[in-house]
XYZ file of C-alpha atoms in Angstrom:
372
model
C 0.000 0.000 0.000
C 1.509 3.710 -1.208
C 2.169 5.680 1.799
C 0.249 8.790 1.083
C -2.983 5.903 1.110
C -1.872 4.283 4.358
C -1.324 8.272 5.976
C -4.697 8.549 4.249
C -6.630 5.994 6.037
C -4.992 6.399 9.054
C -6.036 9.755 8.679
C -9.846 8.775 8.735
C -9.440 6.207 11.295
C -7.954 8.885 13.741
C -11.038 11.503 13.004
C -13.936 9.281 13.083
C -12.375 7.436 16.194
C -12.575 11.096 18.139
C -15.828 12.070 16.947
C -17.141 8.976 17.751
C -15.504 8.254 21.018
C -17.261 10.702 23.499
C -21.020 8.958 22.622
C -19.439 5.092 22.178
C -18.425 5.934 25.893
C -21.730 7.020 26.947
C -23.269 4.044 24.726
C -21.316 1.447 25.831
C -22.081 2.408 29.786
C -25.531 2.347 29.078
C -25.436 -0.710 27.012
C -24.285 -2.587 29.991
C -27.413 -2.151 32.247
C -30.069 -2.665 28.625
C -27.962 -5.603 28.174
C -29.795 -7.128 31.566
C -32.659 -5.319 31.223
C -35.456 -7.959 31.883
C -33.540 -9.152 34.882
C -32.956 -5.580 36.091
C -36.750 -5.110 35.585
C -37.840 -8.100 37.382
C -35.858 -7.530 40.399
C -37.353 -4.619 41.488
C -40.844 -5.681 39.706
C -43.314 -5.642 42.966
C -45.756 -7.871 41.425
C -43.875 -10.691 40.287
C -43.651 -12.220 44.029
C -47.232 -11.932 44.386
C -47.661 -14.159 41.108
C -49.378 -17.375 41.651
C -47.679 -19.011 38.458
C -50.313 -21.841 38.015
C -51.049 -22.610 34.740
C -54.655 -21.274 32.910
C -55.858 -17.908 32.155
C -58.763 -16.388 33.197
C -60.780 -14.392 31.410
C -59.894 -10.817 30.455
C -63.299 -9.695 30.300
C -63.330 -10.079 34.002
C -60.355 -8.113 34.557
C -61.222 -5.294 32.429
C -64.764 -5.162 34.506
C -62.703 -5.004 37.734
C -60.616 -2.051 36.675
C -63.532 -0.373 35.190
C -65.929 -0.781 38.883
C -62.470 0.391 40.307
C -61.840 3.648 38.387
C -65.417 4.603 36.841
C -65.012 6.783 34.123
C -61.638 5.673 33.390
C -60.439 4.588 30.023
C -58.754 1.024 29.171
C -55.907 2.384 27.288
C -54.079 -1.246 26.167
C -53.961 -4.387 27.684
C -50.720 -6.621 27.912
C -50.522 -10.241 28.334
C -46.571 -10.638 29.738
C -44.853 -13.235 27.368
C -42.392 -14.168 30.074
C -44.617 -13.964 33.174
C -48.022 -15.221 34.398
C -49.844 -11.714 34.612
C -52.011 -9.144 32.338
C -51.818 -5.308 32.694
C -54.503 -3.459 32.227
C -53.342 0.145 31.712
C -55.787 2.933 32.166
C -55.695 6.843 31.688
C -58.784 9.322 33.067
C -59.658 10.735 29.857
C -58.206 10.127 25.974
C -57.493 13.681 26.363
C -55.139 13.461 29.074
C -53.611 10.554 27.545
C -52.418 12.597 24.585
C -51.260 15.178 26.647
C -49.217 13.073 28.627
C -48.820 9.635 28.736
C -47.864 9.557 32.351
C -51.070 9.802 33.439
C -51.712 6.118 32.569
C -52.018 3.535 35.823
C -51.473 -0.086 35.260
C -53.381 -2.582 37.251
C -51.448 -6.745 37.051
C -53.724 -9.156 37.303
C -52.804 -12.979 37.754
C -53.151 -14.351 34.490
C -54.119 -17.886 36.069
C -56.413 -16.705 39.032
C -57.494 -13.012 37.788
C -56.376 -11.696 40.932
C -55.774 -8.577 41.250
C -51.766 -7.818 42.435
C -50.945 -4.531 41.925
C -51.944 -1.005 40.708
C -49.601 2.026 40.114
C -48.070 3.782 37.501
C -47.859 1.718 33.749
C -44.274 1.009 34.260
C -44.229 -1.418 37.244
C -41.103 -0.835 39.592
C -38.285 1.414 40.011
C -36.210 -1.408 37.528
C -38.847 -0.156 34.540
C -37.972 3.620 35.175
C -34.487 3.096 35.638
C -34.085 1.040 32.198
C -36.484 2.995 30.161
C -34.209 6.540 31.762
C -30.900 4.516 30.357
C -32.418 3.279 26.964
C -33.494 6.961 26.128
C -29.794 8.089 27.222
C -28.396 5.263 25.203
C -30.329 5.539 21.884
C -30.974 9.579 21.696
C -29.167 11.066 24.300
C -32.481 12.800 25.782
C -32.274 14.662 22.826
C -35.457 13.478 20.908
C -35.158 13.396 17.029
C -32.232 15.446 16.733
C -30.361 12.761 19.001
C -31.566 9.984 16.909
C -29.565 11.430 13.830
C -26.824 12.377 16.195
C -25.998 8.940 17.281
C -26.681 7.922 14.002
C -23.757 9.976 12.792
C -22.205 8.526 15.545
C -22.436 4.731 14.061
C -21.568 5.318 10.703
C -17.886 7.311 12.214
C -17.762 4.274 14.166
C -17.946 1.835 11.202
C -15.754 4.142 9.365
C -13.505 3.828 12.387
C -13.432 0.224 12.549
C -13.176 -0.260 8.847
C -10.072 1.829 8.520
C -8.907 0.614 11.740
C -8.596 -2.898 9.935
C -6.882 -1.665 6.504
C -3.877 0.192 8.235
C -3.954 -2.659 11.272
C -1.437 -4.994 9.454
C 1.124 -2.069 7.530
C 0.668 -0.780 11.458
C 1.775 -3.659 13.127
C 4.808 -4.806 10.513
C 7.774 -6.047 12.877
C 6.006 -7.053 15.612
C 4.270 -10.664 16.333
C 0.270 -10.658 16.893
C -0.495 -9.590 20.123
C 3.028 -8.773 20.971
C 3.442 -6.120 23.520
C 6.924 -4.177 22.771
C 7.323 -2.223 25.802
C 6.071 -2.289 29.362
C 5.576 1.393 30.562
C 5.385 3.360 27.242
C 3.036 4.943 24.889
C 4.150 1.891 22.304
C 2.812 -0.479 24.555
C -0.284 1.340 25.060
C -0.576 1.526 21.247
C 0.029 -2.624 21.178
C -2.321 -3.604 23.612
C -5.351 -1.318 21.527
C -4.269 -2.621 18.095
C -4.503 -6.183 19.590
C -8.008 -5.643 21.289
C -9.433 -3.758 18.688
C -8.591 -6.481 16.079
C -10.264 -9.150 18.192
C -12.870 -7.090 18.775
C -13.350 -5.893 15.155
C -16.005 -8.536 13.905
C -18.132 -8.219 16.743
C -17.973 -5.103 17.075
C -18.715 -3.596 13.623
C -22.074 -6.400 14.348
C -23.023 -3.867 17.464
C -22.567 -0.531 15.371
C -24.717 -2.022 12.423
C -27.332 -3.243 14.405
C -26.880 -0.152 16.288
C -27.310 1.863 13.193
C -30.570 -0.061 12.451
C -31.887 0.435 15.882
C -31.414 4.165 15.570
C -33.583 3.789 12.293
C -36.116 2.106 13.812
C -38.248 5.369 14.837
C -38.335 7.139 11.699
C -39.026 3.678 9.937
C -41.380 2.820 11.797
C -43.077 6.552 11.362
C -42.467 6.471 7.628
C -44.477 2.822 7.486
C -47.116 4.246 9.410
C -47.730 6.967 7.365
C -47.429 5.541 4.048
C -49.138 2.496 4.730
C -50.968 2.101 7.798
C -52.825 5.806 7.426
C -54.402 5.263 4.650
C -56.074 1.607 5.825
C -57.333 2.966 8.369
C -58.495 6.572 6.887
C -61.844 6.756 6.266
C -65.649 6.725 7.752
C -64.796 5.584 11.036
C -62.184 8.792 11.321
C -63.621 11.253 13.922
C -66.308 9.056 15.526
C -66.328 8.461 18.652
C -64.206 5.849 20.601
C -65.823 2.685 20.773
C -66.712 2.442 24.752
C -67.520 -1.067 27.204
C -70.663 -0.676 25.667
C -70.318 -0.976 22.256
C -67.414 -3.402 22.515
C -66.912 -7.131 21.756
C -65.777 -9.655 24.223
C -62.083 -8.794 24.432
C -61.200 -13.068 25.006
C -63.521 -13.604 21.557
C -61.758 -10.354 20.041
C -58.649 -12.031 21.350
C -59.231 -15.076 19.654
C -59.923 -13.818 16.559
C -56.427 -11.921 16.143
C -54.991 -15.523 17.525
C -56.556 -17.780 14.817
C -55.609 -14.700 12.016
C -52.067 -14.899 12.767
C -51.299 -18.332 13.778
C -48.082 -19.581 15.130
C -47.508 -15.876 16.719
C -47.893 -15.133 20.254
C -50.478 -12.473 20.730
C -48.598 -9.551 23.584
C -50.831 -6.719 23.792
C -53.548 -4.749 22.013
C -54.248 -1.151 22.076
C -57.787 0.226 22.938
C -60.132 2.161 20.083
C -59.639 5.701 20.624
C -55.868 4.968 21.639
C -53.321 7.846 19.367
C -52.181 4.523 17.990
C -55.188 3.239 16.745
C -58.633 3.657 15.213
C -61.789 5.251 17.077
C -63.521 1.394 16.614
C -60.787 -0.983 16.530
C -58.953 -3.081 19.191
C -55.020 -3.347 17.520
C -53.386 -6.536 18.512
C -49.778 -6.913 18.599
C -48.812 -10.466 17.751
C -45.219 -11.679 17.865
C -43.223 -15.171 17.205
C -43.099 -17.632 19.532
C -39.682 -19.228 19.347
C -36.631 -17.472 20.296
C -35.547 -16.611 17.193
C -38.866 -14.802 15.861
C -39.870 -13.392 19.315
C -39.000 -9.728 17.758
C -40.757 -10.111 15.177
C -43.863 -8.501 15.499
C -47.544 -8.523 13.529
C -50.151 -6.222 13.940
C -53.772 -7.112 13.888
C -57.078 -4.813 13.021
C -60.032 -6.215 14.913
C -63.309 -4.200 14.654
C -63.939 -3.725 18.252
C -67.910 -3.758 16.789
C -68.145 -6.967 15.370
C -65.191 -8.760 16.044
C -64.261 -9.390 12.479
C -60.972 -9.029 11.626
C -60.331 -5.971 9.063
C -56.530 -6.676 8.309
C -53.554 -8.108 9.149
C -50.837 -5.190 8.654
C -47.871 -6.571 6.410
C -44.604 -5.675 8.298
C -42.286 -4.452 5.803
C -38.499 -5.497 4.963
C -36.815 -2.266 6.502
C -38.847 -2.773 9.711
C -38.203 -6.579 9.401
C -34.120 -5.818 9.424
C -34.479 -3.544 12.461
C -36.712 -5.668 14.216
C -33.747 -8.895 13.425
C -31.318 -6.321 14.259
C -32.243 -6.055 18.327
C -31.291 -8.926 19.410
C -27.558 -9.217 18.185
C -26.864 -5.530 19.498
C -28.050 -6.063 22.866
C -27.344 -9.852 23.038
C -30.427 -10.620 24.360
C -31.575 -13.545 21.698
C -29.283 -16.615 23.636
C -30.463 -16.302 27.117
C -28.136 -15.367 30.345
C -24.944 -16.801 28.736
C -24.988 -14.712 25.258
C -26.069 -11.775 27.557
C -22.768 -12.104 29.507
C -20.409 -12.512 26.825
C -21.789 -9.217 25.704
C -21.207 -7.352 28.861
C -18.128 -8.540 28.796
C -16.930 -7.687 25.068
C -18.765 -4.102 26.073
C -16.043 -3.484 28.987
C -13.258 -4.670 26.863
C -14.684 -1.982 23.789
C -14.435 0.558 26.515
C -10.798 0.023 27.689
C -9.550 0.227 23.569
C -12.046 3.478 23.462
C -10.113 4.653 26.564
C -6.934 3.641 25.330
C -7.532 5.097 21.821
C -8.419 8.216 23.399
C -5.188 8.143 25.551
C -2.859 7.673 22.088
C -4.785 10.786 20.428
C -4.266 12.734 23.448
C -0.513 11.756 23.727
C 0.058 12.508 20.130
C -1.181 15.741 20.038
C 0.728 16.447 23.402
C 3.808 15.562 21.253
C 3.021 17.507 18.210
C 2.565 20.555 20.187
């Protein structure tokens, strides 16, 4: 390779690394909690040692009564039947209104999904481990910046790739002289610069996996905004738009709604379904939210139209391909598709990314120290 190519590459691998090192810190120490999320959830979940965990379900219909005697003039926001756990929650909000206002408002009342006991009732996230992970997954994917910090750390990935990428084309014209993972010195900057070229080559495949995915994941949003409003508006535009939500009255069964969105997408595990008059629905239609049932398909999610009238089923939404790859792309970046064992080799390769972000940041400091 010519030298002014090699001083060329090296050139972008330096730049990208600094741009991008500041938020891969911040992303990596936040990946580490949202890496054990669920278990971080469930150990501070109050409701899950008040879980009977016999087998059956009773009927939702019940449930929703209960929480509707319990908070009259309440609205059933969404319903979600825990994949992992024995239990329903039935969230609730005062008024539509307030709902769109703020979200907050909504209360969650757990049921046993065996017994259809009532356990708990409180705000819709269930424990101080829900806050916590849903405060560090907002730091982690937009920096509590909104939209703008979506494209931020999506700038963010692609210097990262470009990092890694260049990282590997001047790694071996780099490293002439000295054996793989050969450390040349003990106390200097050299050895510093050893020890990161080794790690960061191990780490290169897996990590340029994490930054893709990651770069999906930061997609996800305005995909999943761009689907909705190309595809999903205009199904569900029509007659129905500005009537009003379909109340208890007027409703189906929720179980015989329930089964209907079962038998229309079969082999998927139904999860939740949002209310009509929900922001994310229609005024008369209960939305189910199917996904698969294996480990592998588990994030991979189908939406269901029931009318909440009649019970028919009015369509079964088509995911497409670009919400497909994001949805595929979730569980290699958090490492959360191969149960506890996958999820600590992550956390592991995570602290080791830090230390060559650290040291990389160390060498760029110490050069320019030099230089000036």
């Amino acid at each position: 390779m010519k030298s002014s190519t090699l001083k060329a590459w090296d050139r972008v691998h330096r730049w990208s690394s600094l741009v991008a090192t500041a938020f891969l810190l911040v992303a990596c120490l936040t990946g580490l909690p949202l890496v054990f999320s669920d278990e971080i959830i469930d150990a501070f979940d109050p409701s899950l040692p008040r879980l009977s965990a016999q087998p059956g379900h009773a009927p939702l219909d019940a449930m929703l009564a209960s929480v509707e005697r319990a908070q009259p003039g309440a609205v059933v926001v969404a319903t979600f039947l825990d994949p992992r756990h024995a239990r329903v929650a039935v969230t609730t909000a005062p008024t539509w209104a307030a709902f769109r206002d703020d979200p907050d408002h909504a209360v969650s009342t757990v049921f046993d999904a065996a017994t259809g006991a009532e356990v708990v009732t409180g705000r819709a996230d269930n424990g101080p481990g829900d806050a916590f992970i849903n405060a560090v997954h907002d730091i982690h994917e937009s920096m509590f910046m909104g939209n703008t910090g979506t494209w931020v750390m999506l700038t963010v990935a692609l210097c990262f790739l470009a990092s890694l990428v260049s990282g590997v084309v001047i790694y071996a014209p780099f490293n002439r002289g000295a054996g793989f993972g050969k450390v040349r010195r003990k106390r200097t900057r050299q050895a510093w610069l050893d020890r990161h070229n080794f790690h960061g080559i191990v780490l290169v495949a897996w990590a340029c996996v994490v930054a893709f995915t990651g770069l999906l994941n930061e997609l996800e949003r305005p995909l999943f905004d761009l689907w909705q409003a190309k595809e999903v508006t205009p199904r569900i535009a029509g007659a129905d738009v500005g009537v009003p939500p379909a109340g208890p009255a007027a409703r189906v069964s929720l179980d015989a709604a329930l089964a209907t969105a079962t038998r229309a997408v079969p082999g998927m595990l139904v999860t939740g379904v949002v209310f009509p008059g929900s922001p994310y629905g229609t005024p008369v239609h209960f939305i189910f939210w199917a996904r698969g049932a294996s480990t592998l398909t588990a994030e991979l999610y189908q939406p269901v139209m029931v009318d909440a009238r009649t019970g028919t089923v009015t369509a079964v939404l088509p995911m497409p391909w670009y919400l497909r790859s994001t949805e595929l792309s979730r569980p290699l970046h958090f490492g959360n598709g191969g149960g506890l064992a996958m999820k600590t080799v992550w956390a592991l390769l995570d602290l080791l990314l830090i230390a060559v972000l650290c040291s990389g940041l160390y060498l760029w400091l110490s050069r320019r120290r030099k230089l000036t």
